[in-house]
Structure formats: structure tokens, C-alpha cells
Amino acid sequence: MNLSKSSVLFMAACTGLIVANLYYCQPLIILIAAEFKIPVTDSGTITYLTQAGYAIGLFFMVPLGDKIERKKQILITTFASVIALIIAATAQSFVVLEIASLLIGITSIVPQLILPLAASLSKPEERGKVVGTIMSGLLVGILLSRTLSGFIGDIWGWRAMFWIAAGICLFIFFVIYKQFPFNQPVFEGTYAQLIQSLFSLIKTQPLLREATVMNVFCFAQFGAFWTTMVLLLSDDPFHFNSATIGLFGVVGASGALAAPLVGKIGDKGSSRVVVGYGSLLMLVSFVIFYFSGQSIIGIITGIVCIDIGLQSVHISNQTRVYSILPEARNRMNTVYMSFSFLGTAAGSAYGLMLWKYGGWEAVTLGCIILSLLALTVYAVTYKRKDKVQKRTMN
């Protein structure tokens, strides 16, 4: 079957609402630190624990989408996410909240199960557009989650946000049960062979390696910025509360409108060129951030640049990865996304370390280095053309 426009939009909404679980905590770390009486930089550890959990879930759970029926896996994982969110909402110690954050990350992989499902059901000539549309929903979820959690935290406290998120995921569970199509996988080996095949893919697919390394550096910049931005805006000269900080997510969400356009360009065979321009735009964003430590206009401009830049890199690379080995699409996505979110987790930790060392200037300079590393990878592999590797992993 082919996906209708309404089905694609519904999948986009589901990815946005579920991936938001990963980011609700970011504007709340100030409130969490106050309740548990710990430094804000310590409460920030839940941001990268959530991202690390996501990477773990991607690596060990997403590959199963090539082995078991995808709708069933999506339903089980969504329900597990509800449980993890309730544990966070009821946590009576910061250690329990840290454990819950890791579990939230592990169980919030549903968007990365939906994307391969959508890619497998879409026409080849429309795949980039479909992926771009669903990525729009995902990116809006990522960015507006901060706005929502900032307001909820300011009005009802940080626990209320996790209760609301649990309710949203429970609602999504029942809707997915009614609306999602069944999609049988083709892999017939064991789970051990499935995991082993991930390393075979890394070894045999140069395009996958290139796209993944690029994403690691770009996602690390993204993680470092959004984690430390909370610290910047809550300190001198701004002293913003969680609700005001959350509003900056709206600025980033406006950039998500570019995602379908990026996907269309990818369908015309220009994905790799878009990756280069996106990487350059991310570098520009941190140059702007460096000179905008006390300028709201500068920060807003930088946010638009970093989000459009990341979308350009990520959607284009994901379209390229989906173009090879259709029978291993979940496993390709596993390698690509698990390392990408390890990059986000490492970037969040990297940003907190730089903040402790030298504040906002250290963070921006450190991210400029990451941008230059991403552009170096792009330049070194510039002459390579995307090729479909005929060897299968079954």
C-alpha cells in the first residue's frame, strides 16, 4: 500500500508528540534543582541521560523492526513510555529521576520506528518528501516541547509536565492501535544475527559511515546549545523563568517549515549538496551566538540558523541512508540515529563542561570547533558519489 497525505500527517503528529518526551526536562532543570536542592549544572545531567537512553533504545530495539511486525513493536514501546513518564512524575529522589530519564529515552524511540515504516510504504520518487514531512512533525515536537514544559512547569510545577506527557502517550497508544497499518518485515535470522548485521553495515556502507559521522558532530552542537541556553537565559543579564525560556522553542519550530522543502530537494538528487550548506549554516549560527551573549535578537537569529542548518543536514542524510538496502532500513536507521543521539548526549555533557570552564563564550567556541570538524568530514568525502551497495545483510 502507498501512504495517503492524511496518513503521513498523522505519522508526523505522532512522531512530534512522542519525541517531545526527550526534551520536556530541559527548561525544567532549574525547578528540579530547586526541589532536590542540587546545583543547576548537576540537575542538567538528566538532559544527557535522556539522550543516552534514546541512543541505547535505538541501537538495541529499533533493529527489531526488521524482524518483528512494526505496528506491534510501536504499540509495546509507546505503552512502556507511559510507565517511564509516570516513574519520573512520582520520583522522590534525584537518583530515581535520573533512572526514569534514562528509561524515558529508551522508550521514546517510536519516531525512529515510524520513519522506516513510512519510508517502506512510500513511493521511491516521493520518499524524500514523506521523510521531510514526518521530520517536520518530529522537529516541531522537539522544539515546542520546550515551550510547553516551560509554561507547565512555571504554572503547576515540573511533575505536572511528566503526568501530562504520560497522558498524551496513552492517548497516542490507542490512536495508533486504530490507525496504523500492519507492515511485515523480511529479516528471518536471530536477534544476535540482527545486531551483528549492524556492524556489517558500518563496515560495508561508506555512505552510512559518512552520514553518521556528520550527524554526530552536528547533533553534538545542537545538544550543547539547547542545554546551556537554559543556563544563559536564567543568569545575568536576563534572569528569565522557565516559561519565558520555553518560548525560545517557538523560534526554532518556525525553522521546521523548511523540512519538506529539504526533502523535495533530496528527491531531485541534491541531498549531499544540502548537507554541505546545512553544516555551513550551523557554523554561522555559533559565530552569531558568540557575539550575542547579551542580545535577544542575536540569540533568536542564531536559533533559526542552527535549526534550519540541522534539519538540512539531518533530513538530507536520512534520505540518503534510506536509499540503500531497503530490506535493512530499520538497521540502517539504527546505526545512523543511535550514533547521532550519542552525539547529542555527548554534546549536552560537553556543553555543561564548557559552561563550568568558561561560560557562554567557551560553549560557542567549543561548538565552532565541532562545526569545523563536520565541514572537514564533508570536504574529505566531497568527491564520493552516493552509491547503492548491492550486498544485502540478510
Short mmCIF file of C-alpha atoms in Angstrom, two decimals:
data_model
loop_
_atom_site.label_atom_id
_atom_site.label_comp_id
_atom_site.label_asym_id
_atom_site.label_seq_id
_atom_site.Cartn_x
_atom_site.Cartn_y
_atom_site.Cartn_z
CA MET A 1 0.00 0.00 0.00
CA ASN A 2 1.02 3.64 -0.51
CA LEU A 3 0.64 6.29 2.15
CA SER A 4 -2.08 8.90 1.79
CA LYS A 5 -1.37 12.52 2.66
CA SER A 6 -3.53 12.22 5.79
CA SER A 7 -1.58 9.13 6.91
CA VAL A 8 1.70 10.98 6.50
CA LEU A 9 0.41 13.94 8.52
CA PHE A 10 -0.86 11.61 11.24
CA MET A 11 2.53 9.89 11.43
CA ALA A 12 4.18 13.32 11.64
CA ALA A 13 1.93 14.26 14.58
CA CYS A 14 2.73 11.02 16.42
CA THR A 15 6.48 11.44 15.98
CA GLY A 16 6.30 15.02 17.27
CA LEU A 17 4.23 14.17 20.34
CA ILE A 18 6.40 11.21 21.34
CA VAL A 19 9.85 12.64 20.62
CA ALA A 20 8.86 15.61 22.82
CA ASN A 21 9.40 13.30 25.82
CA LEU A 22 13.14 13.69 25.31
CA TYR A 23 13.10 17.47 25.69
CA TYR A 24 10.48 18.33 28.30
CA CYS A 25 13.15 18.24 31.01
CA GLN A 26 15.39 20.95 29.54
CA PRO A 27 13.54 24.13 30.69
CA LEU A 28 12.66 22.34 33.95
CA ILE A 29 16.19 21.72 35.25
CA ILE A 30 16.09 24.96 37.28
CA LEU A 31 12.86 23.88 39.04
CA ILE A 32 14.18 20.34 39.55
CA ALA A 33 17.42 21.66 41.04
CA ALA A 34 15.45 23.82 43.46
CA GLU A 35 13.24 20.94 44.67
CA PHE A 36 16.09 18.47 45.19
CA LYS A 37 18.45 21.21 46.47
CA ILE A 38 21.25 20.49 44.00
CA PRO A 39 23.25 22.79 41.64
CA VAL A 40 21.60 23.52 38.28
CA THR A 41 24.58 22.08 36.42
CA ASP A 42 24.05 18.79 38.31
CA SER A 43 20.34 18.67 37.51
CA GLY A 44 21.35 19.13 33.88
CA THR A 45 22.61 15.54 33.86
CA ILE A 46 19.06 14.33 33.18
CA THR A 47 19.24 16.02 29.76
CA TYR A 48 22.09 13.85 28.53
CA LEU A 49 20.88 10.74 30.36
CA THR A 50 17.65 11.01 28.38
CA GLN A 51 19.60 11.37 25.14
CA ALA A 52 21.90 8.48 26.06
CA GLY A 53 18.85 6.32 26.81
CA TYR A 54 17.47 7.20 23.40
CA ALA A 55 20.72 6.06 21.76
CA ILE A 56 20.58 2.77 23.72
CA GLY A 57 16.99 2.18 22.65
CA LEU A 58 17.85 2.96 19.06
CA PHE A 59 20.72 0.50 18.97
CA PHE A 60 19.07 -2.44 20.69
CA MET A 61 15.34 -2.00 19.95
CA VAL A 62 14.92 -0.29 16.58
CA PRO A 63 16.62 -3.15 14.65
CA LEU A 64 13.78 -5.42 15.75
CA GLY A 65 11.60 -3.53 13.26
CA ASP A 66 13.32 -5.57 10.54
CA LYS A 67 12.42 -8.79 12.36
CA ILE A 68 9.01 -8.38 14.07
CA GLU A 69 5.80 -6.73 12.94
CA ARG A 70 6.34 -2.98 13.18
CA LYS A 71 2.93 -1.87 14.46
CA LYS A 72 3.15 -4.33 17.37
CA GLN A 73 6.60 -3.03 18.31
CA ILE A 74 5.38 0.58 18.16
CA LEU A 75 2.45 -0.17 20.47
CA ILE A 76 4.56 -2.01 23.07
CA THR A 77 7.19 0.74 23.11
CA THR A 78 4.61 3.53 23.41
CA PHE A 79 2.99 1.87 26.43
CA ALA A 80 6.42 1.40 28.06
CA SER A 81 6.99 5.13 27.58
CA VAL A 82 3.83 5.85 29.58
CA ILE A 83 5.22 3.83 32.50
CA ALA A 84 8.62 5.58 32.36
CA LEU A 85 6.96 9.03 32.41
CA ILE A 86 4.88 8.09 35.44
CA ILE A 87 8.04 6.98 37.28
CA ALA A 88 9.55 10.43 36.55
CA ALA A 89 6.40 12.22 37.72
CA THR A 90 6.42 10.38 41.06
CA ALA A 91 10.21 10.36 41.70
CA GLN A 92 11.04 11.19 45.32
CA SER A 93 14.79 11.42 44.82
CA PHE A 94 17.02 12.78 42.08
CA VAL A 95 18.59 9.35 41.56
CA VAL A 96 15.16 7.88 40.74
CA LEU A 97 14.55 10.79 38.36
CA GLU A 98 17.87 10.06 36.66
CA ILE A 99 16.88 6.40 36.21
CA ALA A 100 13.47 7.45 34.91
CA SER A 101 15.12 9.86 32.47
CA LEU A 102 17.22 7.04 31.06
CA LEU A 103 14.07 4.91 30.67
CA ILE A 104 12.19 7.77 29.02
CA GLY A 105 14.97 7.99 26.47
CA ILE A 106 14.99 4.24 25.81
CA THR A 107 11.22 4.09 25.30
CA SER A 108 10.87 7.25 23.20
CA ILE A 109 12.29 5.61 20.06
CA VAL A 110 8.86 5.32 18.42
CA PRO A 111 9.61 8.11 15.86
CA GLN A 112 12.53 6.05 14.60
CA LEU A 113 10.18 3.10 14.16
CA ILE A 114 7.63 5.23 12.33
CA LEU A 115 10.14 6.74 9.89
CA PRO A 116 11.32 3.41 8.37
CA LEU A 117 7.69 2.25 8.27
CA ALA A 118 6.72 5.37 6.32
CA ALA A 119 9.74 5.03 4.02
CA SER A 120 8.86 1.40 3.24
CA LEU A 121 5.25 2.34 2.37
CA SER A 122 6.06 5.40 0.24
CA LYS A 123 6.87 5.59 -3.47
CA PRO A 124 10.63 5.90 -4.19
CA GLU A 125 10.12 9.21 -6.02
CA GLU A 126 8.23 10.64 -3.00
CA ARG A 127 10.34 9.16 -0.21
CA GLY A 128 12.31 12.33 0.48
CA LYS A 129 9.14 14.41 0.68
CA VAL A 130 7.47 11.90 3.03
CA VAL A 131 10.52 11.71 5.27
CA GLY A 132 10.76 15.52 5.25
CA THR A 133 7.10 15.93 6.23
CA ILE A 134 7.36 13.45 9.10
CA MET A 135 10.61 15.09 10.18
CA SER A 136 8.73 18.41 10.30
CA GLY A 137 6.42 16.90 12.90
CA LEU A 138 9.35 15.46 14.78
CA LEU A 139 11.27 18.74 14.81
CA VAL A 140 8.22 20.77 15.83
CA GLY A 141 7.75 18.30 18.68
CA ILE A 142 11.38 18.70 19.73
CA LEU A 143 11.25 22.48 19.74
CA LEU A 144 7.72 23.19 21.00
CA SER A 145 8.16 20.63 23.81
CA ARG A 146 10.43 23.16 25.50
CA THR A 147 7.79 25.88 25.20
CA LEU A 148 5.07 23.64 26.62
CA SER A 149 7.16 22.31 29.50
CA GLY A 150 8.37 25.80 30.36
CA PHE A 151 4.81 27.06 30.80
CA ILE A 152 3.53 23.94 32.57
CA GLY A 153 6.48 23.97 34.94
CA ASP A 154 6.01 27.63 35.75
CA ILE A 155 2.28 27.20 36.45
CA TRP A 156 1.93 23.72 38.01
CA GLY A 157 5.50 22.54 38.66
CA TRP A 158 7.81 20.17 36.82
CA ARG A 159 5.99 16.96 37.88
CA ALA A 160 2.81 18.07 36.10
CA MET A 161 4.63 18.04 32.77
CA PHE A 162 5.54 14.36 33.12
CA TRP A 163 1.95 13.47 34.09
CA ILE A 164 0.64 15.32 31.04
CA ALA A 165 3.21 13.61 28.81
CA ALA A 166 2.12 10.20 30.14
CA GLY A 167 -1.50 11.05 29.27
CA ILE A 168 -0.52 12.16 25.75
CA CYS A 169 1.37 8.90 25.11
CA LEU A 170 -1.53 6.82 26.42
CA PHE A 171 -3.87 8.62 24.01
CA ILE A 172 -1.42 8.04 21.14
CA PHE A 173 -1.28 4.33 22.02
CA PHE A 174 -4.99 3.89 21.35
CA VAL A 175 -4.95 6.02 18.20
CA ILE A 176 -2.01 4.07 16.74
CA TYR A 177 -3.86 0.84 17.51
CA LYS A 178 -6.76 2.05 15.39
CA GLN A 179 -4.96 3.90 12.58
CA PHE A 180 -1.54 2.42 11.81
CA PRO A 181 -1.17 -0.19 9.04
CA PHE A 182 0.47 -3.57 9.60
CA ASN A 183 3.89 -3.98 7.98
CA GLN A 184 5.66 -7.32 7.93
CA PRO A 185 9.49 -7.33 7.98
CA VAL A 186 11.73 -9.56 5.84
CA PHE A 187 14.64 -10.47 8.16
CA GLU A 188 14.49 -14.15 9.18
CA GLY A 189 17.65 -14.54 11.27
CA THR A 190 18.12 -14.46 15.05
CA TYR A 191 18.34 -11.33 17.22
CA ALA A 192 22.09 -11.93 17.64
CA GLN A 193 22.48 -12.02 13.86
CA LEU A 194 20.37 -8.87 13.63
CA ILE A 195 22.70 -6.97 15.98
CA GLN A 196 25.79 -8.43 14.31
CA SER A 197 24.50 -7.18 10.97
CA LEU A 198 24.66 -3.60 12.32
CA PHE A 199 28.44 -3.85 12.43
CA SER A 200 28.44 -5.38 8.94
CA LEU A 201 26.50 -2.38 7.70
CA ILE A 202 29.02 0.00 9.28
CA LYS A 203 31.86 -1.94 7.65
CA THR A 204 30.38 -2.25 4.16
CA GLN A 205 28.46 1.03 3.68
CA PRO A 206 30.71 4.10 3.23
CA LEU A 207 27.71 6.38 2.68
CA LEU A 208 26.26 5.28 6.03
CA ARG A 209 29.59 5.95 7.79
CA GLU A 210 29.91 9.40 6.23
CA ALA A 211 26.32 10.46 7.02
CA THR A 212 26.59 9.15 10.59
CA VAL A 213 29.86 10.91 11.42
CA MET A 214 28.50 14.17 10.02
CA ASN A 215 25.40 13.82 12.15
CA VAL A 216 27.38 13.07 15.32
CA PHE A 217 29.18 16.42 15.07
CA CYS A 218 26.01 18.34 14.12
CA PHE A 219 23.80 16.77 16.80
CA ALA A 220 26.52 17.43 19.39
CA GLN A 221 26.31 21.14 18.58
CA PHE A 222 22.53 21.02 18.88
CA GLY A 223 22.68 19.28 22.28
CA ALA A 224 25.34 21.62 23.65
CA PHE A 225 23.39 24.72 22.61
CA TRP A 226 19.93 23.81 23.92
CA THR A 227 21.26 22.54 27.25
CA THR A 228 23.43 25.57 28.02
CA MET A 229 20.96 28.09 26.62
CA VAL A 230 18.80 27.44 29.70
CA LEU A 231 21.75 28.40 31.90
CA LEU A 232 22.46 31.51 29.82
CA LEU A 233 18.89 32.82 29.89
CA SER A 234 18.35 32.11 33.59
CA ASP A 235 21.52 34.05 34.53
CA ASP A 236 22.67 37.69 34.14
CA PRO A 237 21.53 39.83 32.42
CA PHE A 238 18.27 38.01 31.53
CA HIS A 239 17.02 36.12 34.64
CA PHE A 240 14.18 34.53 32.64
CA ASN A 241 11.84 31.99 34.26
CA SER A 242 11.11 28.55 32.78
CA ALA A 243 8.04 29.79 30.87
CA THR A 244 9.98 32.56 29.12
CA ILE A 245 12.90 30.24 28.33
CA GLY A 246 10.47 27.77 26.84
CA LEU A 247 9.20 30.39 24.39
CA PHE A 248 12.51 30.21 22.53
CA GLY A 249 11.39 26.80 21.32
CA VAL A 250 8.76 28.57 19.19
CA VAL A 251 11.54 30.36 17.32
CA GLY A 252 13.19 27.06 16.49
CA ALA A 253 9.90 25.48 15.49
CA SER A 254 9.44 28.12 12.78
CA GLY A 255 12.51 26.70 11.09
CA ALA A 256 10.89 23.25 10.91
CA LEU A 257 8.79 24.52 8.00
CA ALA A 258 11.89 24.06 5.86
CA ALA A 259 11.90 20.27 6.34
CA PRO A 260 9.51 19.30 3.49
CA LEU A 261 11.45 21.61 1.12
CA VAL A 262 14.70 19.91 2.09
CA GLY A 263 13.06 16.54 1.42
CA LYS A 264 11.89 17.66 -2.04
CA ILE A 265 15.40 18.81 -2.93
CA GLY A 266 16.66 15.40 -1.82
CA ASP A 267 14.19 13.69 -4.19
CA LYS A 268 15.88 15.58 -7.04
CA GLY A 269 19.25 14.04 -6.15
CA SER A 270 20.80 17.07 -4.43
CA SER A 271 20.85 15.75 -0.84
CA ARG A 272 24.60 15.86 -0.43
CA VAL A 273 24.81 19.49 -1.52
CA VAL A 274 22.16 20.41 1.06
CA VAL A 275 24.24 18.65 3.74
CA GLY A 276 27.14 20.97 2.97
CA TYR A 277 25.07 24.15 3.13
CA GLY A 278 23.39 22.98 6.33
CA SER A 279 26.76 22.34 8.01
CA LEU A 280 27.96 25.79 7.00
CA LEU A 281 24.80 27.40 8.38
CA MET A 282 25.38 25.71 11.74
CA LEU A 283 28.87 27.21 11.84
CA VAL A 284 27.39 30.65 11.11
CA SER A 285 24.89 30.19 13.95
CA PHE A 286 27.63 29.75 16.56
CA VAL A 287 29.57 32.73 15.26
CA ILE A 288 26.34 34.72 15.83
CA PHE A 289 25.91 33.15 19.30
CA TYR A 290 29.48 34.10 20.25
CA PHE A 291 28.70 37.79 19.77
CA SER A 292 25.17 37.55 21.21
CA GLY A 293 25.64 36.55 24.84
CA GLN A 294 23.63 39.61 25.88
CA SER A 295 21.44 40.10 22.79
CA ILE A 296 17.99 38.52 22.47
CA ILE A 297 17.82 39.40 18.77
CA GLY A 298 21.17 37.72 18.17
CA ILE A 299 20.12 34.58 20.06
CA ILE A 300 16.85 34.37 18.11
CA THR A 301 18.72 34.77 14.80
CA GLY A 302 21.18 32.07 15.81
CA ILE A 303 18.37 29.68 16.80
CA VAL A 304 16.74 29.98 13.37
CA CYS A 305 20.10 29.33 11.70
CA ILE A 306 21.04 26.33 13.84
CA ASP A 307 17.65 24.67 13.43
CA ILE A 308 17.43 25.13 9.66
CA GLY A 309 21.05 24.02 9.40
CA LEU A 310 20.49 20.87 11.45
CA GLN A 311 17.33 19.99 9.53
CA SER A 312 19.18 20.38 6.23
CA VAL A 313 21.95 18.05 7.36
CA HIS A 314 19.77 15.51 9.11
CA ILE A 315 16.89 15.12 6.64
CA SER A 316 19.22 15.02 3.65
CA ASN A 317 21.47 12.43 5.27
CA GLN A 318 18.48 10.36 6.35
CA THR A 319 17.07 10.39 2.81
CA ARG A 320 20.46 9.22 1.52
CA VAL A 321 20.63 6.43 4.07
CA TYR A 322 17.09 5.26 3.25
CA SER A 323 18.05 5.00 -0.43
CA ILE A 324 20.27 1.96 0.18
CA LEU A 325 19.33 -1.58 1.23
CA PRO A 326 15.53 -1.27 1.62
CA GLU A 327 15.39 -4.66 3.35
CA ALA A 328 17.67 -3.32 6.11
CA ARG A 329 16.03 0.09 6.54
CA ASN A 330 15.43 -0.25 10.29
CA ARG A 331 19.00 -1.37 10.87
CA MET A 332 20.41 1.42 8.70
CA ASN A 333 18.33 3.88 10.70
CA THR A 334 19.56 2.26 13.92
CA VAL A 335 23.21 2.90 13.13
CA TYR A 336 22.52 6.38 11.81
CA MET A 337 20.28 7.59 14.63
CA SER A 338 21.86 5.83 17.63
CA PHE A 339 25.22 7.44 16.93
CA SER A 340 23.51 10.76 16.16
CA PHE A 341 21.85 10.83 19.59
CA LEU A 342 25.03 9.67 21.29
CA GLY A 343 26.37 12.83 19.70
CA THR A 344 23.51 14.82 21.27
CA ALA A 345 24.16 13.28 24.69
CA ALA A 346 27.90 13.89 24.42
CA GLY A 347 27.21 17.42 23.20
CA SER A 348 25.00 18.16 26.22
CA ALA A 349 27.72 16.91 28.58
CA TYR A 350 30.36 18.79 26.55
CA GLY A 351 28.32 22.00 26.75
CA LEU A 352 27.87 21.72 30.55
CA MET A 353 31.63 21.12 30.95
CA LEU A 354 32.47 24.16 28.80
CA TRP A 355 29.95 26.26 30.73
CA LYS A 356 31.66 25.41 34.00
CA TYR A 357 35.04 26.21 32.46
CA GLY A 358 34.33 29.47 30.65
CA GLY A 359 30.63 30.23 30.38
CA TRP A 360 28.83 31.08 27.15
CA GLU A 361 31.94 32.08 25.20
CA ALA A 362 33.58 28.73 25.92
CA VAL A 363 30.43 26.91 24.80
CA THR A 364 30.21 28.77 21.50
CA LEU A 365 33.93 28.37 20.72
CA GLY A 366 33.72 24.68 21.55
CA CYS A 367 30.78 24.28 19.16
CA ILE A 368 32.58 26.19 16.42
CA ILE A 369 35.28 23.51 16.66
CA LEU A 370 32.59 20.82 16.22
CA SER A 371 31.23 22.70 13.18
CA LEU A 372 34.68 22.79 11.61
CA LEU A 373 35.09 19.05 12.22
CA ALA A 374 31.76 18.38 10.46
CA LEU A 375 32.82 20.51 7.50
CA THR A 376 36.17 18.70 7.40
CA VAL A 377 34.39 15.34 7.08
CA TYR A 378 32.24 16.80 4.31
CA ALA A 379 35.27 18.17 2.45
CA VAL A 380 37.27 14.93 2.75
CA THR A 381 34.39 12.89 1.30
CA TYR A 382 33.24 15.53 -1.19
CA LYS A 383 34.13 13.62 -4.38
CA ARG A 384 32.35 10.45 -3.27
CA LYS A 385 29.07 9.81 -5.06
CA ASP A 386 26.16 8.12 -3.32
CA LYS A 387 26.15 4.50 -4.41
CA VAL A 388 23.73 1.74 -3.60
CA GLN A 389 25.62 -1.17 -2.10
CA LYS A 390 24.17 -4.30 -3.68
CA ARG A 391 25.25 -6.67 -0.99
CA THR A 392 22.39 -7.44 1.43
CA MET A 393 22.65 -8.10 5.13
CA ASN A 394 20.18 -10.99 5.38
#
